[in-house]
Short mmCIF file of N, CA, C and O in Angstrom, two decimals:
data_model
loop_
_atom_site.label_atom_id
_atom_site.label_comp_id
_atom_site.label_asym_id
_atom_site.label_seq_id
_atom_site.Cartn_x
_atom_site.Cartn_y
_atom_site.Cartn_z
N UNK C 1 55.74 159.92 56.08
CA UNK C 1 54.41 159.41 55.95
C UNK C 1 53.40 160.43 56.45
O UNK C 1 52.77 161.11 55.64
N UNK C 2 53.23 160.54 57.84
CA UNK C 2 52.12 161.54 58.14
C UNK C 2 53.11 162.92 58.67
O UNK C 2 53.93 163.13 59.57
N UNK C 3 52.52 163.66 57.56
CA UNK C 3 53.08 165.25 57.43
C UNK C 3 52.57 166.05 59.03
O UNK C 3 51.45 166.07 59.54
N UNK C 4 53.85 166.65 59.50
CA UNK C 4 53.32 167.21 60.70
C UNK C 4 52.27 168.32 60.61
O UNK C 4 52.01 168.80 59.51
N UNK C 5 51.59 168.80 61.83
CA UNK C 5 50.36 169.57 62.05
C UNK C 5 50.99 170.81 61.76
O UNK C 5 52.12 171.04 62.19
N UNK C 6 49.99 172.08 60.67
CA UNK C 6 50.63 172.84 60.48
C UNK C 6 49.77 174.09 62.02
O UNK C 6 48.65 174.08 62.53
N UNK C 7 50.75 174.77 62.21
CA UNK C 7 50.47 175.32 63.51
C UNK C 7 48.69 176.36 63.04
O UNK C 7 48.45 177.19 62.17
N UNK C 8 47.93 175.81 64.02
CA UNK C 8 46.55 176.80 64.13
C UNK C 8 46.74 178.32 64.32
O UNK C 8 47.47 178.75 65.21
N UNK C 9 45.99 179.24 63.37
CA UNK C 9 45.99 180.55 63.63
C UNK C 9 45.37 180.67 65.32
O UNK C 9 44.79 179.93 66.11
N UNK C 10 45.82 181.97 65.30
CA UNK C 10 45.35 182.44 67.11
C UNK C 10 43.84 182.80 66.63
O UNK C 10 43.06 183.12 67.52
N UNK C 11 43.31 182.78 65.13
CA UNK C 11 42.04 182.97 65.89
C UNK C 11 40.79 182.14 65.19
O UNK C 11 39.60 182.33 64.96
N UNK C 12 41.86 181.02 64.99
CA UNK C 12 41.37 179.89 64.75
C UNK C 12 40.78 179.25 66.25
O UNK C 12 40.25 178.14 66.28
N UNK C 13 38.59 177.97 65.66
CA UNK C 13 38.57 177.57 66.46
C UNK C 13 39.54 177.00 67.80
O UNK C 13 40.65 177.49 67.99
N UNK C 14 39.15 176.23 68.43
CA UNK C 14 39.67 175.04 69.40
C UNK C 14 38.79 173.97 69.63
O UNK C 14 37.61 174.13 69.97
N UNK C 15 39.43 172.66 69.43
CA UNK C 15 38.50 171.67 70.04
C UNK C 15 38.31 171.48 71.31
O UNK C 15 38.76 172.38 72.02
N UNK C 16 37.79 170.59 71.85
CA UNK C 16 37.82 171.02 73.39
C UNK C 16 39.15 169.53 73.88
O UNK C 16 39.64 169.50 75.01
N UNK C 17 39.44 168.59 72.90
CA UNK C 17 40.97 168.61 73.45
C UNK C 17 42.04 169.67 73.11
O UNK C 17 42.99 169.62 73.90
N UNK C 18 42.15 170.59 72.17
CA UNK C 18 43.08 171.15 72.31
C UNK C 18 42.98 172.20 73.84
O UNK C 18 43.82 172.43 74.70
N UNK C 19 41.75 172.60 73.68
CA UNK C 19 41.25 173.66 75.08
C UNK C 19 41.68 172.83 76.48
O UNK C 19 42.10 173.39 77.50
N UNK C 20 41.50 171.36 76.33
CA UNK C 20 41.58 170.86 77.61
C UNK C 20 42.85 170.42 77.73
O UNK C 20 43.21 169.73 78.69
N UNK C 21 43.66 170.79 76.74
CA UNK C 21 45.32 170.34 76.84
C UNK C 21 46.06 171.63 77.44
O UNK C 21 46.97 171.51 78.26
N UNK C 22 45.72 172.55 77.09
CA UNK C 22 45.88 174.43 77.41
C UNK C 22 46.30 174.16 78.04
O UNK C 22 47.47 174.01 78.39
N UNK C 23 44.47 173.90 78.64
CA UNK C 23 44.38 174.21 80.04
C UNK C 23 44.72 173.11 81.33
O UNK C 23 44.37 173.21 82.50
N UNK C 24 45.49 172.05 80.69
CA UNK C 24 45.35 171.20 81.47
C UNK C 24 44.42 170.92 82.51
O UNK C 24 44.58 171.02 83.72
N UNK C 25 43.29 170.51 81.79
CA UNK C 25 42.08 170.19 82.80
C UNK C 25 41.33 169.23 82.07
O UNK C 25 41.31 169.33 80.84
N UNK C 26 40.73 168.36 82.61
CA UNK C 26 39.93 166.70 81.67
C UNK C 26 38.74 167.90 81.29
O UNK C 26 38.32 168.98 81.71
N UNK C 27 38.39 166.45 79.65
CA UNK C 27 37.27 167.43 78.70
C UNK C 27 36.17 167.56 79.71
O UNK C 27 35.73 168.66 80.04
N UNK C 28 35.65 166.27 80.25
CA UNK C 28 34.53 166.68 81.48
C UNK C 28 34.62 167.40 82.15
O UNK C 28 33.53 167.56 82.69
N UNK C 29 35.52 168.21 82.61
CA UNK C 29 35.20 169.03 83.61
C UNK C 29 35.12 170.57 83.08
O UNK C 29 34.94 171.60 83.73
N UNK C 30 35.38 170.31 81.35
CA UNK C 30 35.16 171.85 80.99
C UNK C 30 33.52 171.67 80.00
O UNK C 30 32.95 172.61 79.44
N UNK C 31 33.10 170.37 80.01
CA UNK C 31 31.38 170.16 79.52
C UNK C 31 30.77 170.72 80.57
O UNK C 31 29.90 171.56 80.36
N UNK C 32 31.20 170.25 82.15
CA UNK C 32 30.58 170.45 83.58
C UNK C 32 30.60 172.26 83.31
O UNK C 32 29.64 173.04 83.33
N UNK C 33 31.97 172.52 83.09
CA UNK C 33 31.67 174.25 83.71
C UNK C 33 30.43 174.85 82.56
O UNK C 33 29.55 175.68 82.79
N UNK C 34 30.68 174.20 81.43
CA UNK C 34 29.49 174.62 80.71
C UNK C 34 28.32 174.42 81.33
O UNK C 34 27.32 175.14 81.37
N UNK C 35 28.49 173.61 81.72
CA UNK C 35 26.49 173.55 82.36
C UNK C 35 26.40 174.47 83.94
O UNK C 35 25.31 174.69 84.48
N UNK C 36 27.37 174.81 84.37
CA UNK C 36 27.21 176.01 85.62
C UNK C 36 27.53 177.43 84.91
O UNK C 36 27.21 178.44 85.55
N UNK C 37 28.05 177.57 83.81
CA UNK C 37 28.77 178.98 83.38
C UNK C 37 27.76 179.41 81.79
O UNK C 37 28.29 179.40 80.69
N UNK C 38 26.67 179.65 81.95
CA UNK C 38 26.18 180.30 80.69
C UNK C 38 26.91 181.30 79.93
O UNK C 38 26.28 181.53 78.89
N UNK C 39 27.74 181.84 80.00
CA UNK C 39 28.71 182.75 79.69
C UNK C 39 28.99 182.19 79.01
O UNK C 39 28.96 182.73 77.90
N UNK C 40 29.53 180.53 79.04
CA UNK C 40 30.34 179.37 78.46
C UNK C 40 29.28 178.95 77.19
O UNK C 40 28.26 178.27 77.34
N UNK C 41 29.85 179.61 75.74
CA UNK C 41 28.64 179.04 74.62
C UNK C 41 29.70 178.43 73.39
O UNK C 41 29.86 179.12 72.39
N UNK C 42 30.21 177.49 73.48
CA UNK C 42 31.36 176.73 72.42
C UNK C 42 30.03 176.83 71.23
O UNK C 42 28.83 176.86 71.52
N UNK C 43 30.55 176.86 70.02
CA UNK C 43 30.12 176.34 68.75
C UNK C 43 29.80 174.80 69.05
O UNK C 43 30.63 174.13 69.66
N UNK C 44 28.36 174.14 68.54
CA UNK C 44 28.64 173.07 68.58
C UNK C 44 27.97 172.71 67.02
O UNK C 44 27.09 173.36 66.46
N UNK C 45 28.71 171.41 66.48
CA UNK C 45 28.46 171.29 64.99
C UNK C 45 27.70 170.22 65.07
O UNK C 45 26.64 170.19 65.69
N UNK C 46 28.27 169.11 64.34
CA UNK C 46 27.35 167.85 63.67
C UNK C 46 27.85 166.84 64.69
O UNK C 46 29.05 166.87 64.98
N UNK C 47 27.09 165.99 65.22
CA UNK C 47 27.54 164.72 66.24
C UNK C 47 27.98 165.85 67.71
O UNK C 47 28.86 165.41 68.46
N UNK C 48 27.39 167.16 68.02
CA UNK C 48 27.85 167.92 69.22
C UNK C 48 29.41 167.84 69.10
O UNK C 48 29.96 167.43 70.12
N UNK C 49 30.13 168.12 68.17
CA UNK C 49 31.56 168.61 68.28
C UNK C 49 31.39 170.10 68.91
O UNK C 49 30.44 170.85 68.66
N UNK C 50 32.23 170.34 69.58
CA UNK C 50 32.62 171.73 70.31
C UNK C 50 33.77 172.51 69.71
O UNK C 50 34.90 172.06 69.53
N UNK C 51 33.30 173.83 69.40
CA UNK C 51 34.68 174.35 68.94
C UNK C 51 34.14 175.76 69.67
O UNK C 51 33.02 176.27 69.74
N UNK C 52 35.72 176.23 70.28
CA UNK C 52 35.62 177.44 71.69
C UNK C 52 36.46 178.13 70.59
O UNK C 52 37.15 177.69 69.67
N UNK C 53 36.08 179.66 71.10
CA UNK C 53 36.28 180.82 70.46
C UNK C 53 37.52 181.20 71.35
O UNK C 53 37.93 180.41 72.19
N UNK C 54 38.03 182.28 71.18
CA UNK C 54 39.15 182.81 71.77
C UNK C 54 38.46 182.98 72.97
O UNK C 54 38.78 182.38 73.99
N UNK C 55 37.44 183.84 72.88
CA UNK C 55 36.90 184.58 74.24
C UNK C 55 36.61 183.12 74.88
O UNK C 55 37.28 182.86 75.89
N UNK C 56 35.75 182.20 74.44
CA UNK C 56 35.43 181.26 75.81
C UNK C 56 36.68 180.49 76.37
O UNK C 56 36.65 179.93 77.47
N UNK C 57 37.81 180.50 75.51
CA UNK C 57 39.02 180.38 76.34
C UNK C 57 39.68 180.83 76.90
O UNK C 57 40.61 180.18 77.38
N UNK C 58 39.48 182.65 77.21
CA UNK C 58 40.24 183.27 77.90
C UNK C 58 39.39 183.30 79.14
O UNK C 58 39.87 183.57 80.24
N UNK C 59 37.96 182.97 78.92
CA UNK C 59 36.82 182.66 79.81
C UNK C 59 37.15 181.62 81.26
O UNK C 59 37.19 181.77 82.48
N UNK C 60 37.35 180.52 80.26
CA UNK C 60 38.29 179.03 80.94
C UNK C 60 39.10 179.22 81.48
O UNK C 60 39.33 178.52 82.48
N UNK C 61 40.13 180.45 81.03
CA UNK C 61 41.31 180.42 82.21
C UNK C 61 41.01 181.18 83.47
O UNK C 61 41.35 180.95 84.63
N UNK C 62 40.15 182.31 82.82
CA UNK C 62 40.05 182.80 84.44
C UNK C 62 38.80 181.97 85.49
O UNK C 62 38.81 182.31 86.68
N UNK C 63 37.89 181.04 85.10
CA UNK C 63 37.45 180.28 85.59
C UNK C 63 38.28 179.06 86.55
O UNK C 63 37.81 178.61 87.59
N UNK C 64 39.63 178.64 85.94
CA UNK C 64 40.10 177.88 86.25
C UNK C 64 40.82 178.49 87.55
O UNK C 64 41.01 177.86 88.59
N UNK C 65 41.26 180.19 87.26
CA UNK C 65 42.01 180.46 87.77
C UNK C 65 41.48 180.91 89.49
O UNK C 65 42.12 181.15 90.52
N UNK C 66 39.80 180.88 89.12
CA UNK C 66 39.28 181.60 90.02
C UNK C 66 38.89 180.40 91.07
O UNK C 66 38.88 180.59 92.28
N UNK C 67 38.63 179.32 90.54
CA UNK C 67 38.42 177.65 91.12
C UNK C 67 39.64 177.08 91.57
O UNK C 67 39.49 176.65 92.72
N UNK C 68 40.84 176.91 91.12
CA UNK C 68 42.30 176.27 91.61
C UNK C 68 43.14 177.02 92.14
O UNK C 68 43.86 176.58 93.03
N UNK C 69 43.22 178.00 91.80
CA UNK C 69 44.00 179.32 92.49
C UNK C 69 43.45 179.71 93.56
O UNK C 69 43.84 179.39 94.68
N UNK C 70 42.35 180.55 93.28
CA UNK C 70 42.28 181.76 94.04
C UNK C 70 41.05 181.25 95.00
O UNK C 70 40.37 182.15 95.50
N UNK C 71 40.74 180.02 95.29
CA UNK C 71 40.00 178.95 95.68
C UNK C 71 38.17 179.52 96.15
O UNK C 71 37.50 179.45 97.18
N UNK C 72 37.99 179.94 95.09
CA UNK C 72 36.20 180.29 94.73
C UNK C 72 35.44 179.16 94.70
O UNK C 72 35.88 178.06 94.39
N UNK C 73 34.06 179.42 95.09
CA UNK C 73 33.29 177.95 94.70
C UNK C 73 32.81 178.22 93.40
O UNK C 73 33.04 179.33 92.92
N UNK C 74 32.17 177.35 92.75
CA UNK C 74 31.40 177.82 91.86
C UNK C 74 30.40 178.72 91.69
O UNK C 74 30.05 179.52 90.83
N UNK C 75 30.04 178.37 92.79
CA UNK C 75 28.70 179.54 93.31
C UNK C 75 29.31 181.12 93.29
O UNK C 75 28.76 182.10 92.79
N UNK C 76 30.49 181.07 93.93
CA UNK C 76 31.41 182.07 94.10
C UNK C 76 31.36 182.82 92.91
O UNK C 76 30.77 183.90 92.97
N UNK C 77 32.00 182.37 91.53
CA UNK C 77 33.21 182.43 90.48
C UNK C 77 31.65 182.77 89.93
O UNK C 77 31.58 183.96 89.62
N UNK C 78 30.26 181.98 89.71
CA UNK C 78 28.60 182.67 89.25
C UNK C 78 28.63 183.88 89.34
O UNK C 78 28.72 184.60 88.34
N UNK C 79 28.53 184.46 90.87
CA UNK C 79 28.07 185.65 91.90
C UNK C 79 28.99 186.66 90.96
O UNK C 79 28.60 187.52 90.16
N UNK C 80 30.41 186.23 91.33
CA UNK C 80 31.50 187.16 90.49
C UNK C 80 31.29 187.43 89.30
O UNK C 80 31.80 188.36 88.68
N UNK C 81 30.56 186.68 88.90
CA UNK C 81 30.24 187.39 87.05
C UNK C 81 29.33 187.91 87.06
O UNK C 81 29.30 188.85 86.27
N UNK C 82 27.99 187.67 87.91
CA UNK C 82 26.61 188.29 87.69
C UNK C 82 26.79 189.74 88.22
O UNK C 82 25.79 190.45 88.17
N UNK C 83 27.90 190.27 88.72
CA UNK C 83 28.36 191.05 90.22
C UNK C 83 29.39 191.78 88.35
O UNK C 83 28.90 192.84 87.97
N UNK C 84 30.06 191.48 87.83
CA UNK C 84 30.98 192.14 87.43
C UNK C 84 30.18 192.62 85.63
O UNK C 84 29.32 191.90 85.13
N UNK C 85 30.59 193.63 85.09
CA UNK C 85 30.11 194.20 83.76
C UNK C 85 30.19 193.36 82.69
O UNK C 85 29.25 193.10 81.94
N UNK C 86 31.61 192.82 82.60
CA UNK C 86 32.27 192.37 81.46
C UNK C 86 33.11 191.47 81.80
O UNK C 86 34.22 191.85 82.17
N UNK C 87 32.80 189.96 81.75
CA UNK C 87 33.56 188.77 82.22
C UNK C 87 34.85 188.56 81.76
O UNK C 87 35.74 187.98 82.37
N UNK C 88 34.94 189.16 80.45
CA UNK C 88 36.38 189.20 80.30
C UNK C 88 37.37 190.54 81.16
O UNK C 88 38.59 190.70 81.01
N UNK C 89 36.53 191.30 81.98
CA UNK C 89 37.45 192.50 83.05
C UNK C 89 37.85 191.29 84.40
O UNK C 89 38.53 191.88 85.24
N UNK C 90 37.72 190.46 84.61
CA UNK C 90 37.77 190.06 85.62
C UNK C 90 39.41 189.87 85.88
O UNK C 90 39.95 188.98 85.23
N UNK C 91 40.06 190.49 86.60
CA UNK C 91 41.68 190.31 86.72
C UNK C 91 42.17 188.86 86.99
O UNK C 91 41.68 188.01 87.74
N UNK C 92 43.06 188.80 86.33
CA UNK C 92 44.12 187.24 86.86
C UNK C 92 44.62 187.58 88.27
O UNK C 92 44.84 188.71 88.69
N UNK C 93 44.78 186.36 88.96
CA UNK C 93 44.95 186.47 90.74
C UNK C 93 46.39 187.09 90.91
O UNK C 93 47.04 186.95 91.95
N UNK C 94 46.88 187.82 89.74
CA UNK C 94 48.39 188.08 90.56
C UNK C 94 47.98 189.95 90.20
O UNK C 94 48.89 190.78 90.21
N UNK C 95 47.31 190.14 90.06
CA UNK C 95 46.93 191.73 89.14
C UNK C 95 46.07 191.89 90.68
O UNK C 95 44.93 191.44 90.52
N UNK C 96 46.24 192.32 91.92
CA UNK C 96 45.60 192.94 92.79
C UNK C 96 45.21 194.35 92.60
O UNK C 96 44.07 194.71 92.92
N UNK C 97 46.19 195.32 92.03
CA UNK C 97 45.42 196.76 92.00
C UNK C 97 44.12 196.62 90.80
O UNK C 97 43.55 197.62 90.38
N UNK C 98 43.84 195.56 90.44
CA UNK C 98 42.27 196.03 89.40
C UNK C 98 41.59 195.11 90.21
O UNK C 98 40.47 195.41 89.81
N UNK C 99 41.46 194.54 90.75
CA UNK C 99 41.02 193.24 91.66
C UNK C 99 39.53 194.15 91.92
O UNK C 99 39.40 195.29 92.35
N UNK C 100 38.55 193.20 91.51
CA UNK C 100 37.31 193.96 91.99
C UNK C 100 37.07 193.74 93.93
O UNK C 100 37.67 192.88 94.59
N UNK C 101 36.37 194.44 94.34
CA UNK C 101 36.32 194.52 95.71
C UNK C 101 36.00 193.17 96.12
O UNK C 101 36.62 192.68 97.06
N UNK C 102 35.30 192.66 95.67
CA UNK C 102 34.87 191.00 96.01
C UNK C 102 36.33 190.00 96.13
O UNK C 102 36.46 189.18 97.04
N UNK C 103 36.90 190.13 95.55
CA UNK C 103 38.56 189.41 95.45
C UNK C 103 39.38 190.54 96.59
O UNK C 103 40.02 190.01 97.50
N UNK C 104 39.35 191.85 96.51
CA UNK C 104 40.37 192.31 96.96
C UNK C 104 40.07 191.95 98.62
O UNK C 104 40.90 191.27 99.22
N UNK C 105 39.01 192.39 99.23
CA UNK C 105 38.72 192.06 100.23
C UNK C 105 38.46 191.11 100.79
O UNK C 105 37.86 191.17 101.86
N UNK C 106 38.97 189.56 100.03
CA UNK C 106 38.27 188.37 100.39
C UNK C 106 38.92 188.23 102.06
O UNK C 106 38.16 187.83 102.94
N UNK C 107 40.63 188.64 102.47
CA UNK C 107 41.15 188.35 103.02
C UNK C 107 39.88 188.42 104.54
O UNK C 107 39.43 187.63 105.37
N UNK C 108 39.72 190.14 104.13
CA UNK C 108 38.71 190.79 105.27
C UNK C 108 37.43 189.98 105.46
O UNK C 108 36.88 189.86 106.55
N UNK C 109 36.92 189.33 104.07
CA UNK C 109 35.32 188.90 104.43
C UNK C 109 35.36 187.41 104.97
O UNK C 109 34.42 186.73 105.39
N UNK C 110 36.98 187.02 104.84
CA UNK C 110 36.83 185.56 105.46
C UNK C 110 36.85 185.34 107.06
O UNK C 110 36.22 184.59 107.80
N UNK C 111 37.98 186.49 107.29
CA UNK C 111 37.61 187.02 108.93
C UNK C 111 36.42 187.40 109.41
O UNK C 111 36.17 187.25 110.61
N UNK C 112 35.64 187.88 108.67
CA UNK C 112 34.52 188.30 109.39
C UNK C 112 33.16 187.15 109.38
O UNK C 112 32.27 187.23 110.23
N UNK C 113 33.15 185.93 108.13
CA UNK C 113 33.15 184.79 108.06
C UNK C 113 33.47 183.91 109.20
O UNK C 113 32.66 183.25 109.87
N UNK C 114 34.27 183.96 109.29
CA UNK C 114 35.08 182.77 110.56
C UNK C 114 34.49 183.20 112.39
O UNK C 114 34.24 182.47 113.35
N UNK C 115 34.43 184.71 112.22
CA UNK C 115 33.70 185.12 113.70
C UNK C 115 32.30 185.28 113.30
O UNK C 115 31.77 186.14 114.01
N UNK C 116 31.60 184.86 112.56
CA UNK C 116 30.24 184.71 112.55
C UNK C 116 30.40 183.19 112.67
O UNK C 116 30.71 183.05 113.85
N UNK C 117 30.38 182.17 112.19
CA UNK C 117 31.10 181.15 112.50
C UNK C 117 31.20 180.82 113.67
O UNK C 117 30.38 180.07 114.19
N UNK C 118 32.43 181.43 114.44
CA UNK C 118 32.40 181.62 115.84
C UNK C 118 31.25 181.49 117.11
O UNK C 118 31.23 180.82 118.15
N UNK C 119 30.21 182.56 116.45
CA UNK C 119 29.52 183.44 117.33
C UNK C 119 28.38 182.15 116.97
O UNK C 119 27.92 181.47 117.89
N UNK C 120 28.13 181.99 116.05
CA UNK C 120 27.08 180.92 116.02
C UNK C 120 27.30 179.49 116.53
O UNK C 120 26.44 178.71 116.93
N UNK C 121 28.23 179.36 116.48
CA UNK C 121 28.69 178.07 117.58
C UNK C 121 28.45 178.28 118.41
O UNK C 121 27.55 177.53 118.80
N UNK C 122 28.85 179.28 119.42
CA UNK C 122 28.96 179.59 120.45
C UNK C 122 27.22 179.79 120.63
O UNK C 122 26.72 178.94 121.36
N UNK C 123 26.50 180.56 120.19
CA UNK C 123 24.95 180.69 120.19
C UNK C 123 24.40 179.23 120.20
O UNK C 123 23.55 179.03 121.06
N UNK C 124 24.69 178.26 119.46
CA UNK C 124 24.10 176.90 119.75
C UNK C 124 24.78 176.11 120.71
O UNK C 124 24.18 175.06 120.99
N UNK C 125 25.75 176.29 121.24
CA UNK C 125 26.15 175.57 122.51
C UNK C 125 25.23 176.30 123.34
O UNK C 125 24.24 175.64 123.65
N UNK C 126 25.28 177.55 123.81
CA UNK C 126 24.53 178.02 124.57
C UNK C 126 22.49 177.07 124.89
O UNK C 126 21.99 176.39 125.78
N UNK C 127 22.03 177.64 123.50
CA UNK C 127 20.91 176.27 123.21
C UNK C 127 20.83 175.59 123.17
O UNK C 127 19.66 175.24 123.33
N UNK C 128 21.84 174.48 122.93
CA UNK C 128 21.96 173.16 123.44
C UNK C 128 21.87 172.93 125.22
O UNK C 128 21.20 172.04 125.74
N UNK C 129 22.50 173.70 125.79
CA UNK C 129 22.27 174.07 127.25
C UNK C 129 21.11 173.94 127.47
O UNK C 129 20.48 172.95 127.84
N UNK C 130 20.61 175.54 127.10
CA UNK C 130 19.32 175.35 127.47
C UNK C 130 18.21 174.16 127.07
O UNK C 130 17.56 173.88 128.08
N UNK C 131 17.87 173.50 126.07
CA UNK C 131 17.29 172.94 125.83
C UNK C 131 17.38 171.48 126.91
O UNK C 131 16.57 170.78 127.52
N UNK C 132 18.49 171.50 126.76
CA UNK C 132 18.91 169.92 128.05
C UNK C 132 18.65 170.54 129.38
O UNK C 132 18.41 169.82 130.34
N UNK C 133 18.68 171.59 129.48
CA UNK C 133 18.16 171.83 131.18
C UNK C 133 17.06 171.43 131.32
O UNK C 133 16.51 171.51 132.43
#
């Protein structure tokens, strides 16, 4: 009765369930990255159907990868693109020797994060002191 799906060329659209099946991630939350990721421009047709190009899906993965993995905020995973040439150079989290300095050094900038952190605690306890004296 119903003839199976004949397999999509690789450079054939995507709907955004097939994109959100990939990628295993709900369709809302790849409408959401559209509205933080201008980078992110799907085709949209008649009734706002979405159809993603290769590139905005190789886009999606390293977005995903840079949000669930490699645990960026959004704000972060922004900075990193406005910060990098070509959004598709951005390395996958297991590729450290191309790792732009912003990723490679996160280990270093979170330490130095955490004792600013530190030091400012410690600076408002101090003012809290004083102020109650």
């Amino acid at each position: 009765m119903n003839e199976p799906r004949e397999e999509k060329s690789p450079q054939a659209f995507k709907t955004i369930r097939e994109v959100s099946e990939t990628l295993e991630v709900p369709q809302h939350v790849l409408r959401f990255w559209e509205t933080k990721f201008k980078q992110l421009r799907p085709l949209k047709r008649g009734g706002g159907r979405r159809y993603y190009r290769n590139e905005d899906v190789e886009l999606l993965k390293k977005i995903k990868v840079l949000l669930y993995s490699d645990g960026y905020t959004i704000k972060g995973v922004q900075k990193l693109f406005i910060d990098s040439k070509s959004l598709l150079t951005i390395p996958k989290s297991d590729d450290s020797s191309n790792m732009p300095a912003t990723k490679r050094d996160s280990s270093m900038i979170n330490a130095e994060v955490e004792t600013i952190i530190q030091e400012l605690n410690t600076l408002r306890d101090m003012l809290r002191g004083k102020v109650r004296s």
